[in-house]
Amino acid sequence: MSERVIAPKNRGFLFLDSHPGGCEQLVDGMWQAVPAPAPADGEGPVALIIGSSAGYGLAATIAGLAGIGIRGIGVCFEKAPARRTGTAGWYRTAATARLAQEHGRDMVFLNGDAFSDTMKEQVADVLNERFGGGLDYLIYSVAAPRRTDPDTGDVFGSVLKPVGSAHTTKTLVFDEHGAPEVKEVTTAPAEGDDIEQTVAVMGGADWERWITFLAERSLLADGFTTAALSYIGSPLTAAIYRQGTIGAAKAHLEATARTLDERLAKTLGGRAVTSVNAAAVTQSSTAIPGIALYVGLLRGVLGDAMVPPICQLVELWDQLSGARPLDLDDEGRIRLDTWELAPAVQNAVAERWSAATSDSVAELADLDWFSDEVRRLYGFSVPGVDYTTAVEADVAWPTPTA
């Protein structure tokens, strides 16, 4: 693919192309946002980040690399440039790999299906051959529509549905001219095996399979620690999220953490936790009814006091690495969302939610910020990037140095 000017083309919140330069600049900015970067001694702990190219998984990767000097493996599933550009995660991974190399971090990125045993075998091979075994950390951050069970070949599909009865909620959309509209959307309730299917994809089964797979190959170091990233969210979105099919999957993930924690404590002196992160604009969250409106209103209430994912993950690494004590709730979860769920904040957002209409939403929510955040997911609206200049979209997947 020759150099060309890449302009944003979208259908709602989904963009058809990504901008390599914008994605690179975003990753650079995240790296620079990590305070007190670790020295480049090449001897940092060995970590595996599953879901390393987007959202909180990307933040975990960059915060770990820049903040505590991890080395290890990132796993993600991205499309290479072809007729269209590569996915944004493809370019973000290339940029992350470049920064890791520049700062003396030995990080290998593998592209493929994290649910498959083939990928697990690839990771095991790299851990043995490049890092001599001994994995210290595993961060699990996977959001996917489908999962194939490696044992049975059965394909499960996740759905976004309330449980028990249909749910009507406000949601934010933009018309073809970019004008905001607040509409009501009704989602039919889960039926049949919708809950079981969603739990099979988004619950803790694959996370546990990773731990078992690596443990059976003696690849977990003494004191091994693992964290799966989760979300609870506001009462305003609970019916479609925490009390819905995805919420059932998150509950399963948290139950899996408790099981793994007991097992790892006995065998390795290790531990397993879930980390409850706060709201952010991600490619996954924009697909959930009501979330776009909620996040825009939350930003309208808090402004720059919203804590971005990179700062949340710096705090997570501080707790996991022992730089700060673990701060767990009664269910053993690390809570990075307390600023979002503070009663004063939620009350203010709820008032704006009730008042939000197509006519008033621009005054109640920070829509400019929200729109830019969506565009930045694909490398657009990034400060300092000249979008009138042609760029090379045919960026190679990063290969590790010898």
Short mmCIF file of C-alpha atoms in Angstrom, two decimals:
data_model
loop_
_atom_site.label_atom_id
_atom_site.label_comp_id
_atom_site.label_asym_id
_atom_site.label_seq_id
_atom_site.Cartn_x
_atom_site.Cartn_y
_atom_site.Cartn_z
CA MET A 1 0.00 0.00 0.00
CA SER A 2 1.56 3.31 -1.09
CA GLU A 3 1.48 6.48 0.96
CA ARG A 4 -1.85 8.23 0.99
CA VAL A 5 -3.94 10.69 2.89
CA ILE A 6 -6.19 8.79 5.30
CA ALA A 7 -9.45 10.51 6.13
CA PRO A 8 -11.95 9.28 8.74
CA LYS A 9 -14.88 7.36 7.28
CA ASN A 10 -17.35 6.02 9.77
CA ARG A 11 -20.72 4.38 10.31
CA GLY A 12 -21.81 5.64 13.68
CA PHE A 13 -19.08 4.84 16.18
CA LEU A 14 -17.37 2.37 13.81
CA PHE A 15 -14.59 3.70 11.59
CA LEU A 16 -13.55 1.89 8.42
CA ASP A 17 -9.87 2.95 8.45
CA SER A 18 -7.26 3.83 11.04
CA HIS A 19 -4.47 6.39 10.96
CA PRO A 20 -0.97 5.02 11.63
CA GLY A 21 0.50 8.36 12.66
CA GLY A 22 -2.36 9.14 15.02
CA CYS A 23 -2.15 5.71 16.64
CA GLU A 24 1.60 6.14 17.11
CA GLN A 25 1.15 9.58 18.65
CA LEU A 26 -1.48 8.25 21.05
CA VAL A 27 0.85 5.49 22.26
CA ASP A 28 3.67 8.01 22.68
CA GLY A 29 1.39 10.18 24.81
CA MET A 30 0.36 7.24 27.00
CA TRP A 31 4.00 6.31 27.57
CA GLN A 32 4.86 9.87 28.54
CA ALA A 33 1.94 9.93 30.99
CA VAL A 34 3.54 7.19 33.11
CA PRO A 35 5.36 8.84 36.04
CA ALA A 36 8.89 7.92 37.11
CA PRO A 37 9.68 5.41 34.36
CA ALA A 38 11.71 2.39 35.36
CA PRO A 39 15.40 2.22 34.39
CA ALA A 40 16.27 0.29 31.26
CA ASP A 41 18.23 -2.55 32.87
CA GLY A 42 16.50 -5.32 30.94
CA GLU A 43 15.86 -7.32 34.10
CA GLY A 44 12.25 -6.42 34.82
CA PRO A 45 9.61 -8.99 35.74
CA VAL A 46 8.23 -11.24 33.01
CA ALA A 47 4.60 -10.47 32.16
CA LEU A 48 1.99 -11.76 29.74
CA ILE A 49 -0.70 -9.29 28.65
CA ILE A 50 -3.65 -10.97 26.93
CA GLY A 51 -5.53 -8.30 24.99
CA SER A 52 -2.57 -5.95 24.70
CA SER A 53 -3.57 -3.75 21.75
CA ALA A 54 -6.65 -1.81 22.87
CA GLY A 55 -8.41 -0.20 25.81
CA TYR A 56 -7.33 -1.22 29.28
CA GLY A 57 -5.14 -4.03 27.94
CA LEU A 58 -3.10 -1.50 25.96
CA ALA A 59 -2.89 0.70 29.04
CA ALA A 60 -1.72 -2.30 31.08
CA THR A 61 0.98 -3.02 28.52
CA ILE A 62 2.31 0.53 28.35
CA ALA A 63 2.06 1.18 32.10
CA GLY A 64 3.90 -2.07 32.79
CA LEU A 65 6.62 -1.41 30.22
CA ALA A 66 7.22 2.23 31.15
CA GLY A 67 6.44 2.06 34.86
CA ILE A 68 8.02 -1.11 36.21
CA GLY A 69 10.06 -2.26 33.22
CA ILE A 70 8.22 -5.47 32.43
CA ARG A 71 9.44 -7.73 29.66
CA GLY A 72 7.49 -10.55 28.14
CA ILE A 73 4.65 -11.09 25.70
CA GLY A 74 1.59 -9.21 24.47
CA VAL A 75 -1.19 -11.17 22.76
CA CYS A 76 -3.86 -9.56 20.57
CA PHE A 77 -5.96 -10.21 17.47
CA GLU A 78 -5.57 -7.55 14.76
CA LYS A 79 -5.91 -7.27 10.99
CA ALA A 80 -2.98 -6.37 8.77
CA PRO A 81 -3.12 -3.59 6.17
CA ALA A 82 -4.61 -4.80 2.91
CA ARG A 83 -7.23 -3.07 0.77
CA ARG A 84 -7.98 -0.93 3.77
CA THR A 85 -5.61 0.18 6.46
CA GLY A 86 -4.67 -2.11 9.27
CA THR A 87 -6.76 -2.02 12.41
CA ALA A 88 -5.90 0.63 14.95
CA GLY A 89 -4.60 -2.08 17.27
CA TRP A 90 -2.16 -3.18 14.57
CA TYR A 91 -0.61 0.29 14.48
CA ARG A 92 -0.75 0.74 18.26
CA THR A 93 1.13 -2.52 18.69
CA ALA A 94 3.82 -1.43 16.23
CA ALA A 95 4.22 1.84 18.13
CA THR A 96 4.33 0.09 21.51
CA ALA A 97 6.97 -2.33 20.25
CA ARG A 98 9.09 0.56 18.98
CA LEU A 99 8.98 2.33 22.34
CA ALA A 100 9.72 -0.89 24.19
CA GLN A 101 12.81 -1.46 22.07
CA GLU A 102 13.96 2.15 22.44
CA HIS A 103 13.72 1.83 26.23
CA GLY A 104 15.44 -1.52 26.48
CA ARG A 105 12.35 -3.62 27.16
CA ASP A 106 12.29 -7.10 25.65
CA MET A 107 8.66 -7.43 24.55
CA VAL A 108 7.32 -9.90 21.98
CA PHE A 109 3.91 -9.37 20.38
CA LEU A 110 1.91 -12.32 19.05
CA ASN A 111 -1.11 -11.85 16.79
CA GLY A 112 -3.85 -14.48 16.89
CA ASP A 113 -6.78 -16.02 18.72
CA ALA A 114 -6.11 -15.86 22.46
CA PHE A 115 -8.86 -18.43 23.07
CA SER A 116 -7.02 -21.09 21.06
CA ASP A 117 -4.57 -23.65 22.41
CA THR A 118 -2.39 -22.86 19.39
CA MET A 119 -1.77 -19.39 20.79
CA LYS A 120 -1.16 -20.82 24.25
CA GLU A 121 1.48 -23.12 22.77
CA GLN A 122 3.13 -20.17 21.00
CA VAL A 123 3.27 -18.23 24.25
CA ALA A 124 4.71 -21.23 26.10
CA ASP A 125 7.41 -21.61 23.46
CA VAL A 126 8.42 -17.94 23.69
CA LEU A 127 8.46 -18.05 27.49
CA ASN A 128 10.75 -21.08 27.41
CA GLU A 129 13.04 -20.02 24.60
CA ARG A 130 13.33 -16.28 25.20
CA PHE A 131 12.62 -15.77 28.88
CA GLY A 132 13.67 -19.08 30.38
CA GLY A 133 10.21 -19.77 31.81
CA GLY A 134 9.15 -18.19 35.08
CA LEU A 135 6.18 -15.92 34.32
CA ASP A 136 5.67 -13.35 37.09
CA TYR A 137 2.44 -11.65 35.97
CA LEU A 138 -0.50 -12.32 33.70
CA ILE A 139 -3.01 -9.56 32.89
CA TYR A 140 -6.21 -10.76 31.24
CA SER A 141 -8.16 -8.13 29.27
CA VAL A 142 -10.24 -9.77 26.56
CA ALA A 143 -13.51 -8.52 25.04
CA ALA A 144 -14.77 -10.61 22.15
CA PRO A 145 -18.02 -11.49 20.39
CA ARG A 146 -17.24 -15.20 20.01
CA ARG A 147 -15.12 -17.98 21.47
CA THR A 148 -14.40 -21.47 20.19
CA ASP A 149 -13.96 -24.05 22.92
CA PRO A 150 -10.61 -25.77 22.20
CA ASP A 151 -11.83 -29.08 23.64
CA THR A 152 -15.18 -29.44 21.90
CA GLY A 153 -14.97 -27.07 18.94
CA ASP A 154 -18.27 -25.51 20.04
CA VAL A 155 -18.59 -21.82 19.13
CA PHE A 156 -20.17 -19.53 21.74
CA GLY A 157 -21.49 -16.02 21.07
CA SER A 158 -21.84 -13.21 23.59
CA VAL A 159 -24.86 -10.91 23.63
CA LEU A 160 -25.71 -7.58 25.26
CA LYS A 161 -29.12 -8.19 26.81
CA PRO A 162 -30.90 -7.49 30.08
CA VAL A 163 -31.98 -10.42 32.21
CA GLY A 164 -35.64 -11.06 33.11
CA SER A 165 -37.44 -8.39 31.10
CA ALA A 166 -36.92 -5.96 28.26
CA HIS A 167 -35.06 -2.77 29.14
CA THR A 168 -35.59 0.71 27.71
CA THR A 169 -32.84 3.23 28.14
CA LYS A 170 -31.68 6.54 26.76
CA THR A 171 -28.83 6.36 24.32
CA LEU A 172 -26.70 8.85 22.43
CA VAL A 173 -26.33 8.81 18.65
CA PHE A 174 -25.13 11.30 16.08
CA ASP A 175 -26.99 11.91 12.84
CA GLU A 176 -25.35 12.01 9.42
CA HIS A 177 -24.43 15.67 9.95
CA GLY A 178 -22.87 15.00 13.36
CA ALA A 179 -25.72 16.49 15.38
CA PRO A 180 -26.35 14.70 18.70
CA GLU A 181 -29.61 12.91 19.34
CA VAL A 182 -30.85 11.36 22.56
CA LYS A 183 -33.13 8.47 21.75
CA GLU A 184 -34.77 5.68 23.65
CA VAL A 185 -33.83 2.14 22.70
CA THR A 186 -35.45 -1.05 23.97
CA THR A 187 -33.43 -4.25 24.25
CA ALA A 188 -35.21 -7.59 24.43
CA PRO A 189 -34.35 -9.80 27.40
CA ALA A 190 -32.01 -12.76 27.32
CA GLU A 191 -33.63 -15.97 26.21
CA GLY A 192 -32.64 -19.58 25.77
CA ASP A 193 -28.97 -20.02 26.54
CA ASP A 194 -27.97 -16.37 26.01
CA ILE A 195 -26.54 -16.09 29.53
CA GLU A 196 -24.59 -19.33 29.30
CA GLN A 197 -23.23 -18.37 25.87
CA THR A 198 -22.10 -14.96 27.09
CA VAL A 199 -20.49 -16.41 30.21
CA ALA A 200 -18.65 -18.94 28.03
CA VAL A 201 -17.12 -16.07 26.03
CA MET A 202 -16.63 -13.30 28.58
CA GLY A 203 -16.44 -15.20 31.87
CA GLY A 204 -13.41 -16.76 33.50
CA ALA A 205 -13.14 -20.04 31.58
CA ASP A 206 -10.40 -18.95 29.20
CA TRP A 207 -8.49 -17.05 31.92
CA GLU A 208 -8.45 -20.21 34.04
CA ARG A 209 -7.44 -22.28 31.03
CA TRP A 210 -4.41 -20.01 30.48
CA ILE A 211 -3.32 -20.43 34.11
CA THR A 212 -3.77 -24.21 34.01
CA PHE A 213 -1.99 -24.49 30.66
CA LEU A 214 1.06 -22.55 31.86
CA ALA A 215 1.11 -24.20 35.29
CA GLU A 216 1.15 -27.67 33.75
CA ARG A 217 4.27 -26.64 31.82
CA SER A 218 5.96 -25.25 34.98
CA LEU A 219 6.00 -21.74 33.51
CA LEU A 220 4.63 -19.85 36.54
CA ALA A 221 7.19 -18.34 38.88
CA ASP A 222 6.93 -18.48 42.66
CA GLY A 223 4.68 -15.63 43.77
CA PHE A 224 2.98 -15.53 40.36
CA THR A 225 0.21 -12.91 40.27
CA THR A 226 -2.64 -12.59 37.80
CA ALA A 227 -5.36 -9.98 37.36
CA ALA A 228 -8.40 -9.94 35.10
CA LEU A 229 -9.79 -6.53 34.21
CA SER A 230 -13.47 -5.95 34.91
CA TYR A 231 -16.13 -3.24 35.22
CA ILE A 232 -19.15 -2.65 37.45
CA GLY A 233 -20.40 0.76 36.37
CA SER A 234 -23.23 3.07 37.36
CA PRO A 235 -26.76 2.20 38.50
CA LEU A 236 -27.84 4.12 35.38
CA THR A 237 -26.41 1.39 33.13
CA ALA A 238 -26.82 -1.58 35.48
CA ALA A 239 -29.83 -3.17 33.77
CA ILE A 240 -28.02 -3.57 30.46
CA TYR A 241 -24.58 -4.14 31.94
CA ARG A 242 -23.94 -5.38 35.48
CA GLN A 243 -27.38 -6.96 35.87
CA GLY A 244 -27.45 -8.18 32.26
CA THR A 245 -25.77 -10.98 30.38
CA ILE A 246 -22.37 -9.25 30.45
CA GLY A 247 -22.77 -8.77 34.19
CA ALA A 248 -23.30 -12.51 34.57
CA ALA A 249 -20.04 -13.05 32.73
CA LYS A 250 -18.26 -10.55 34.99
CA ALA A 251 -19.64 -12.31 38.07
CA HIS A 252 -18.25 -15.58 36.70
CA LEU A 253 -14.90 -13.88 36.10
CA GLU A 254 -14.82 -12.70 39.72
CA ALA A 255 -15.77 -16.15 41.02
CA THR A 256 -12.97 -17.60 38.91
CA ALA A 257 -10.56 -15.15 40.55
CA ARG A 258 -11.48 -16.46 43.99
CA THR A 259 -10.95 -20.06 42.87
CA LEU A 260 -7.62 -19.24 41.23
CA ASP A 261 -6.50 -17.22 44.23
CA GLU A 262 -6.89 -20.22 46.55
CA ARG A 263 -5.11 -22.48 44.12
CA LEU A 264 -2.19 -20.16 43.42
CA ALA A 265 -1.72 -19.33 47.10
CA LYS A 266 -1.30 -23.04 47.89
CA THR A 267 0.93 -23.96 44.97
CA LEU A 268 3.09 -20.87 44.35
CA GLY A 269 2.43 -18.40 47.14
CA GLY A 270 0.73 -16.41 44.39
CA ARG A 271 -2.58 -14.71 43.95
CA ALA A 272 -5.40 -13.90 41.52
CA VAL A 273 -7.61 -10.82 41.59
CA THR A 274 -10.02 -8.91 39.44
CA SER A 275 -9.40 -5.21 38.89
CA VAL A 276 -12.56 -3.15 38.61
CA ASN A 277 -11.69 -0.28 36.31
CA ALA A 278 -13.68 2.89 35.73
CA ALA A 279 -15.56 4.17 32.71
CA ALA A 280 -13.69 5.04 29.54
CA VAL A 281 -14.42 5.35 25.84
CA THR A 282 -13.34 2.07 24.25
CA GLN A 283 -14.24 0.21 21.08
CA SER A 284 -16.17 -2.28 23.20
CA SER A 285 -18.02 0.22 25.40
CA THR A 286 -19.44 2.26 22.51
CA ALA A 287 -21.47 -0.79 21.45
CA ILE A 288 -23.39 -0.93 24.75
CA PRO A 289 -26.73 0.95 24.77
CA GLY A 290 -26.62 3.95 27.10
CA ILE A 291 -22.88 3.87 27.72
CA ALA A 292 -22.05 6.63 25.25
CA LEU A 293 -24.55 8.99 26.89
CA TYR A 294 -23.41 8.01 30.38
CA VAL A 295 -19.71 8.57 29.67
CA GLY A 296 -20.38 11.91 27.97
CA LEU A 297 -22.41 13.06 30.98
CA LEU A 298 -19.75 11.77 33.39
CA ARG A 299 -17.16 13.85 31.55
CA GLY A 300 -19.54 16.82 31.70
CA VAL A 301 -19.63 16.47 35.50
CA LEU A 302 -15.95 15.73 36.13
CA GLY A 303 -14.07 17.33 33.26
CA ASP A 304 -10.33 16.69 33.57
CA ALA A 305 -10.88 14.99 36.93
CA MET A 306 -11.78 11.82 35.01
CA VAL A 307 -8.93 9.38 35.48
CA PRO A 308 -7.74 8.01 32.10
CA PRO A 309 -7.01 4.31 31.63
CA ILE A 310 -3.23 4.76 31.61
CA CYS A 311 -3.30 6.37 35.06
CA GLN A 312 -5.62 3.67 36.41
CA LEU A 313 -3.28 0.96 35.17
CA VAL A 314 -0.24 2.68 36.69
CA GLU A 315 -2.06 2.34 40.01
CA LEU A 316 -2.88 -1.30 39.29
CA TRP A 317 0.76 -2.14 38.58
CA ASP A 318 1.80 -0.32 41.75
CA GLN A 319 -0.50 -2.58 43.74
CA LEU A 320 0.37 -5.80 41.93
CA SER A 321 4.12 -5.16 42.18
CA GLY A 322 4.06 -4.25 45.87
CA ALA A 323 4.98 -0.61 45.40
CA ARG A 324 1.68 0.09 47.15
CA PRO A 325 -0.38 -2.28 49.30
CA LEU A 326 -3.26 -4.13 47.69
CA ASP A 327 -6.49 -2.21 48.28
CA LEU A 328 -9.25 -4.83 48.05
CA ASP A 329 -12.98 -4.60 48.61
CA ASP A 330 -15.00 -7.16 50.58
CA GLU A 331 -15.12 -9.46 47.55
CA GLY A 332 -11.37 -9.39 46.98
CA ARG A 333 -11.44 -7.00 44.03
CA ILE A 334 -9.05 -4.13 43.40
CA ARG A 335 -11.22 -1.05 42.96
CA LEU A 336 -9.95 1.63 40.58
CA ASP A 337 -13.45 3.05 40.05
CA THR A 338 -14.14 4.74 43.39
CA TRP A 339 -13.83 8.23 41.89
CA GLU A 340 -16.51 7.38 39.32
CA LEU A 341 -18.95 5.80 41.78
CA ALA A 342 -18.64 8.47 44.50
CA PRO A 343 -22.21 9.37 45.54
CA ALA A 344 -21.82 13.06 44.70
CA VAL A 345 -20.61 12.20 41.19
CA GLN A 346 -23.33 9.64 40.54
CA ASN A 347 -26.03 11.99 41.82
CA ALA A 348 -24.85 14.75 39.50
CA VAL A 349 -24.73 12.39 36.51
CA ALA A 350 -28.21 11.05 37.34
CA GLU A 351 -29.65 14.57 37.37
CA ARG A 352 -28.17 15.25 33.96
CA TRP A 353 -29.34 11.88 32.67
CA SER A 354 -32.94 12.71 33.62
CA ALA A 355 -32.70 16.10 31.93
CA ALA A 356 -30.91 14.91 28.78
CA THR A 357 -32.78 15.40 25.52
CA SER A 358 -31.60 16.02 21.99
CA ASP A 359 -31.97 19.74 22.65
CA SER A 360 -30.20 19.83 26.04
CA VAL A 361 -27.53 17.14 25.81
CA ALA A 362 -24.88 19.46 24.36
CA GLU A 363 -25.07 21.55 27.54
CA LEU A 364 -25.08 18.57 29.90
CA ALA A 365 -22.46 16.29 28.35
CA ASP A 366 -18.98 16.98 26.99
CA LEU A 367 -19.82 15.88 23.47
CA ASP A 368 -16.75 17.41 21.83
CA TRP A 369 -14.53 15.37 24.16
CA PHE A 370 -16.60 12.22 23.60
CA SER A 371 -16.57 12.56 19.80
CA ASP A 372 -12.83 13.14 19.81
CA GLU A 373 -12.28 10.16 22.10
CA VAL A 374 -14.17 7.92 19.68
CA ARG A 375 -12.13 9.23 16.77
CA ARG A 376 -8.90 8.80 18.73
CA LEU A 377 -9.68 5.09 19.06
CA TYR A 378 -8.82 4.95 15.35
CA GLY A 379 -5.97 7.44 15.39
CA PHE A 380 -7.94 10.54 14.39
CA SER A 381 -8.35 13.86 16.25
CA VAL A 382 -4.94 13.37 17.85
CA PRO A 383 -3.21 16.69 18.61
CA GLY A 384 0.01 17.24 16.69
CA VAL A 385 -0.89 15.02 13.71
CA ASP A 386 -1.21 16.56 10.25
CA TYR A 387 -4.06 14.64 8.63
CA THR A 388 -3.54 16.36 5.27
CA THR A 389 -0.16 14.67 4.84
CA ALA A 390 0.13 11.29 3.13
CA VAL A 391 1.35 8.47 5.37
CA GLU A 392 2.48 4.90 4.82
CA ALA A 393 -0.27 2.53 5.94
CA ASP A 394 1.63 -0.67 5.17
CA VAL A 395 3.28 -0.97 8.59
CA ALA A 396 4.90 -4.32 9.38
CA TRP A 397 4.03 -6.37 12.46
CA PRO A 398 6.87 -5.93 14.98
CA THR A 399 9.42 -8.72 15.10
CA PRO A 400 11.58 -9.15 18.20
CA THR A 401 15.25 -8.33 18.07
CA ALA A 402 17.75 -11.13 18.65
#
